[in-house]
Amino acid sequence: QVQLQESGPGLVKPSQTLSLTCTVSGGSISNGGHYWSWIRQHPGKGLEWIGYIYYSGTTYDNPSLKSRLTISVDTSKNQFSLKLSSVTAADTAVYYCASLTYYERAFDMWGQGTVVTVSS
Amino acid sequence: DIQMTQSPSSVSASVGDRVTITCRASQGISSWLAWYQQKPGEAPKLLIYTASSLQSGVPSRFSGSGSGTDFTLTISSLQPEDFATYYCQQANTFPYTFGQGTKLEIK
């Protein structure tokens, strides 16, 4: 069974870059059929799709974050990563990695989530 | 972006009740709609995709319907483990967007 696990710093200073990695286990990230995604949830709020990467390197970035966002993939490590630059307190959230199914267009597997706080 | 509006924002119900949650899209999304359940401190869990398809392993008391702009999630007979927050998500147009959530509480 495929599992996803986020890792990275829980505290980031304002204006710095938030960096998270998602490790996929129990299956290959290079198997077609899934877009590897990042989603965040602000405290007590709803869900916001950040973007995705396919194993080939094709990406989609949410336009609301596009200028600050980089999503990358390392197939040799079965990982994909998120970098969000110039963070502010508004980027404080729980960050989830998830798989978006190619045909059903739904997020079928999720990591447990990691809390990232932006504060000096 | 397509706006997804859920109603009600919260609902109180009892074990055994039938509950319906509504999701409305700001423009037509065909049947590209998914429903998720989220419990406190946990990641969302996929329940329904393409408006009415039940995700593997999800109990059959959950069902979804609708197309175009109006969709519903129905729980036919509430169980104690169903008290949670439910989200809809459109998958017709980038960026995919979620509703604001409906909190289902115990009466």
Tab-separated table of C-alpha atoms in Angstrom:
chain	number	residue	atom	x	y	z
A	1	GLN	CA	0.000	0.000	0.000
A	2	VAL	CA	1.370	3.362	-1.025
A	3	GLN	CA	2.082	5.790	1.794
A	4	LEU	CA	3.178	9.422	1.736
A	5	GLN	CA	5.157	11.207	4.434
A	6	GLU	CA	6.015	14.898	4.632
A	7	SER	CA	9.238	16.160	6.192
A	8	GLY	CA	10.826	19.541	6.718
A	9	PRO	CA	11.233	22.408	9.184
A	10	GLY	CA	8.237	23.302	11.283
A	11	LEU	CA	9.342	26.906	11.734
A	12	VAL	CA	10.400	29.318	8.994
A	13	LYS	CA	11.308	32.975	9.351
A	14	PRO	CA	9.456	35.628	7.356
A	15	SER	CA	10.959	36.347	3.916
A	16	GLN	CA	12.762	32.988	3.886
A	17	THR	CA	11.996	29.898	1.803
A	18	LEU	CA	9.758	27.098	3.047
A	19	SER	CA	11.077	23.692	1.936
A	20	LEU	CA	9.239	20.403	2.332
A	21	THR	CA	9.789	16.916	0.971
A	22	CYS	CA	7.303	14.102	0.498
A	23	THR	CA	8.599	10.547	0.509
A	24	VAL	CA	6.493	7.956	-1.267
A	25	SER	CA	6.773	4.378	0.000
A	26	GLY	CA	5.123	1.137	-1.033
A	27	GLY	CA	5.127	2.051	-4.704
A	28	SER	CA	7.111	3.874	-7.357
A	29	ILE	CA	6.609	7.576	-7.933
A	30	SER	CA	7.387	6.839	-11.594
A	31	ASN	CA	4.314	4.684	-12.094
A	32	GLY	CA	1.927	6.630	-14.280
A	33	GLY	CA	-1.551	7.419	-13.125
A	34	HIS	CA	-0.804	9.895	-10.351
A	35	TYR	CA	0.093	13.537	-10.143
A	36	TRP	CA	2.050	14.225	-6.985
A	37	SER	CA	0.495	17.189	-5.244
A	38	TRP	CA	0.821	19.656	-2.403
A	39	ILE	CA	-2.216	20.977	-0.538
A	40	ARG	CA	-2.331	23.274	2.475
A	41	GLN	CA	-4.839	24.082	5.165
A	42	HIS	CA	-4.672	27.333	7.054
A	43	PRO	CA	-5.493	27.085	10.782
A	44	GLY	CA	-9.178	26.335	11.209
A	45	LYS	CA	-9.795	26.878	7.503
A	46	GLY	CA	-10.437	24.983	4.293
A	47	LEU	CA	-8.127	23.357	1.798
A	48	GLU	CA	-6.012	25.019	-0.903
A	49	TRP	CA	-4.385	23.091	-3.745
A	50	ILE	CA	-0.840	24.365	-4.235
A	51	GLY	CA	0.127	22.400	-7.331
A	52	TYR	CA	1.389	19.097	-8.706
A	53	ILE	CA	4.268	17.408	-10.466
A	54	TYR	CA	4.219	14.348	-12.693
A	55	TYR	CA	7.148	11.936	-12.528
A	56	SER	CA	8.301	13.256	-15.918
A	57	GLY	CA	8.734	16.722	-14.407
A	58	THR	CA	5.589	18.325	-15.780
A	59	THR	CA	4.163	20.695	-13.213
A	60	TYR	CA	1.089	22.769	-12.504
A	61	ASP	CA	1.356	25.691	-10.096
A	62	ASN	CA	-1.649	27.419	-8.578
A	63	PRO	CA	-1.546	30.934	-10.080
A	64	SER	CA	-2.074	32.424	-6.625
A	65	LEU	CA	1.356	31.099	-5.604
A	66	LYS	CA	3.102	30.624	-8.939
A	67	SER	CA	5.641	33.418	-8.593
A	68	ARG	CA	6.946	31.966	-5.323
A	69	LEU	CA	6.536	28.265	-5.960
A	70	THR	CA	8.824	25.472	-7.109
A	71	ILE	CA	7.769	21.823	-7.142
A	72	SER	CA	10.367	19.232	-8.102
A	73	VAL	CA	10.705	15.451	-8.218
A	74	ASP	CA	13.557	13.045	-7.508
A	75	THR	CA	12.552	9.689	-8.926
A	76	SER	CA	15.746	8.026	-7.679
A	77	LYS	CA	14.711	8.788	-4.099
A	78	ASN	CA	10.970	8.361	-4.713
A	79	GLN	CA	10.434	11.883	-3.416
A	80	PHE	CA	8.928	15.144	-4.524
A	81	SER	CA	9.485	18.542	-2.961
A	82	LEU	CA	7.964	21.964	-2.427
A	83	LYS	CA	9.774	25.269	-2.142
A	84	LEU	CA	7.816	28.424	-1.369
A	85	SER	CA	9.854	31.613	-1.285
A	86	SER	CA	9.370	34.942	0.476
A	87	VAL	CA	7.016	33.488	3.066
A	88	THR	CA	4.841	35.566	5.365
A	89	ALA	CA	2.586	34.731	8.288
A	90	ALA	CA	-0.141	34.046	5.722
A	91	ASP	CA	1.776	30.919	4.697
A	92	THR	CA	1.382	29.393	8.149
A	93	ALA	CA	-0.601	26.208	7.568
A	94	VAL	CA	-0.666	22.440	7.662
A	95	TYR	CA	0.966	21.238	4.467
A	96	TYR	CA	-0.117	17.913	2.983
A	97	CYS	CA	1.366	15.924	0.161
A	98	ALA	CA	-1.153	13.853	-1.762
A	99	SER	CA	-1.594	11.888	-4.936
A	100	LEU	CA	-4.051	13.130	-7.537
A	101	THR	CA	-5.384	10.317	-9.687
A	102	TYR	CA	-4.981	10.816	-13.409
A	103	TYR	CA	-8.407	9.563	-14.497
A	104	GLU	CA	-10.643	10.217	-11.504
A	105	ARG	CA	-9.073	13.608	-10.744
A	106	ALA	CA	-9.356	13.086	-6.997
A	107	PHE	CA	-6.829	13.119	-4.170
A	108	ASP	CA	-6.861	9.460	-3.173
A	109	MET	CA	-3.847	9.222	-0.880
A	110	TRP	CA	-2.581	11.769	1.613
A	111	GLY	CA	0.343	12.209	3.939
A	112	GLN	CA	-0.412	12.902	7.581
A	113	GLY	CA	0.410	16.585	7.151
A	114	THR	CA	3.100	18.777	8.657
A	115	VAL	CA	2.575	22.052	10.489
A	116	VAL	CA	4.634	24.955	9.200
A	117	THR	CA	4.673	28.190	11.172
A	118	VAL	CA	6.110	31.389	9.736
A	119	SER	CA	7.427	33.506	12.572
A	120	SER	CA	10.542	35.353	13.597
B	1	ASP	CA	-11.230	30.256	-10.067
B	2	ILE	CA	-14.383	28.206	-9.619
B	3	GLN	CA	-15.996	28.890	-6.252
B	4	MET	CA	-17.456	25.935	-4.372
B	5	THR	CA	-20.121	26.739	-1.794
B	6	GLN	CA	-21.270	24.138	0.701
B	7	SER	CA	-24.413	24.228	2.773
B	8	PRO	CA	-25.000	24.074	5.575
B	9	SER	CA	-21.735	25.168	7.170
B	10	SER	CA	-22.572	23.004	10.140
B	11	VAL	CA	-25.269	20.505	10.987
B	12	SER	CA	-26.237	18.623	14.129
B	13	ALA	CA	-27.628	15.132	13.814
B	14	SER	CA	-28.082	11.909	15.754
B	15	VAL	CA	-26.797	8.407	15.184
B	16	GLY	CA	-29.088	6.711	12.688
B	17	ASP	CA	-30.192	9.958	11.008
B	18	ARG	CA	-30.042	10.559	7.276
B	19	VAL	CA	-27.965	13.626	6.435
B	20	THR	CA	-27.544	15.492	3.162
B	21	ILE	CA	-24.836	18.065	2.427
B	22	THR	CA	-25.020	20.287	-0.627
B	23	CYS	CA	-22.222	21.696	-2.773
B	24	ARG	CA	-22.774	24.304	-5.481
B	25	ALA	CA	-20.211	25.316	-8.100
B	26	SER	CA	-20.016	28.870	-9.462
B	27	GLN	CA	-20.015	27.422	-12.982
B	28	GLY	CA	-20.690	24.051	-14.528
B	29	ILE	CA	-18.225	21.297	-13.697
B	30	SER	CA	-19.907	18.313	-15.365
B	31	SER	CA	-19.435	15.414	-12.912
B	32	TRP	CA	-15.938	16.372	-11.836
B	33	LEU	CA	-16.639	16.522	-8.134
B	34	ALA	CA	-15.144	14.695	-5.173
B	35	TRP	CA	-16.100	14.510	-1.506
B	36	TYR	CA	-13.736	14.129	1.442
B	37	GLN	CA	-14.113	13.455	5.157
B	38	GLN	CA	-11.704	15.025	7.634
B	39	LYS	CA	-11.476	14.280	11.342
B	40	PRO	CA	-9.578	16.548	13.747
B	41	GLY	CA	-5.822	16.164	13.460
B	42	GLU	CA	-6.085	13.901	10.426
B	43	ALA	CA	-5.674	14.275	6.695
B	44	PRO	CA	-8.783	14.325	4.527
B	45	LYS	CA	-10.019	10.975	3.257
B	46	LEU	CA	-11.523	10.496	-0.197
B	47	LEU	CA	-15.116	9.263	-0.081
B	48	ILE	CA	-16.637	9.921	-3.505
B	49	TYR	CA	-15.159	10.831	-6.907
B	50	THR	CA	-16.735	11.823	-10.220
B	51	ALA	CA	-19.794	12.915	-8.237
B	52	SER	CA	-21.190	9.464	-7.476
B	53	SER	CA	-18.419	6.832	-7.525
B	54	LEU	CA	-17.685	5.319	-4.119
B	55	GLN	CA	-13.986	5.080	-3.274
B	56	SER	CA	-12.819	1.570	-2.436
B	57	GLY	CA	-13.282	0.722	1.220
B	58	VAL	CA	-15.814	3.485	1.924
B	59	PRO	CA	-19.069	2.246	3.491
B	60	SER	CA	-22.098	2.108	1.212
B	61	ARG	CA	-24.074	4.427	3.506
B	62	PHE	CA	-22.193	7.250	1.758
B	63	SER	CA	-23.516	8.281	-1.629
B	64	GLY	CA	-23.121	11.212	-3.973
B	65	SER	CA	-25.201	12.672	-6.751
B	66	GLY	CA	-25.476	15.636	-9.052
B	67	SER	CA	-23.933	17.158	-12.156
B	68	GLY	CA	-23.390	20.596	-13.606
B	69	THR	CA	-23.457	22.989	-10.670
B	70	ASP	CA	-25.394	21.216	-7.902
B	71	PHE	CA	-24.227	18.190	-5.966
B	72	THR	CA	-25.150	16.327	-2.795
B	73	LEU	CA	-23.457	13.983	-0.376
B	74	THR	CA	-25.841	11.766	1.571
B	75	ILE	CA	-25.128	9.623	4.599
B	76	SER	CA	-28.031	7.231	4.866
B	77	SER	CA	-27.699	6.220	8.525
B	78	LEU	CA	-25.189	8.136	10.605
B	79	GLN	CA	-22.677	6.151	12.584
B	80	PRO	CA	-20.598	7.535	15.481
B	81	GLU	CA	-17.459	7.552	13.335
B	82	ASP	CA	-19.121	9.799	10.722
B	83	PHE	CA	-18.998	12.932	12.850
B	84	ALA	CA	-16.382	14.977	11.039
B	85	THR	CA	-15.972	17.826	8.549
B	86	TYR	CA	-16.828	17.184	4.902
B	87	TYR	CA	-15.379	18.982	1.886
B	88	CYS	CA	-16.288	19.004	-1.773
B	89	GLN	CA	-13.689	19.598	-4.490
B	90	GLN	CA	-14.122	20.428	-8.155
B	91	ALA	CA	-11.817	18.844	-10.706
B	92	ASN	CA	-13.155	20.372	-13.916
B	93	THR	CA	-10.942	23.445	-14.200
B	94	PHE	CA	-7.487	24.374	-12.930
B	95	PRO	CA	-6.873	25.295	-10.210
B	96	TYR	CA	-8.932	22.599	-8.507
B	97	THR	CA	-10.778	24.176	-5.600
B	98	PHE	CA	-12.485	23.018	-2.434
B	99	GLY	CA	-15.614	24.054	-0.613
B	100	GLN	CA	-15.344	25.702	2.785
B	101	GLY	CA	-16.432	22.575	4.628
B	102	THR	CA	-19.482	21.304	6.474
B	103	LYS	CA	-19.027	20.286	10.088
B	104	LEU	CA	-21.253	17.395	11.104
B	105	GLU	CA	-21.787	17.390	14.859
B	106	ILE	CA	-23.545	15.123	17.291
B	107	LYS	CA	-26.937	16.356	18.444
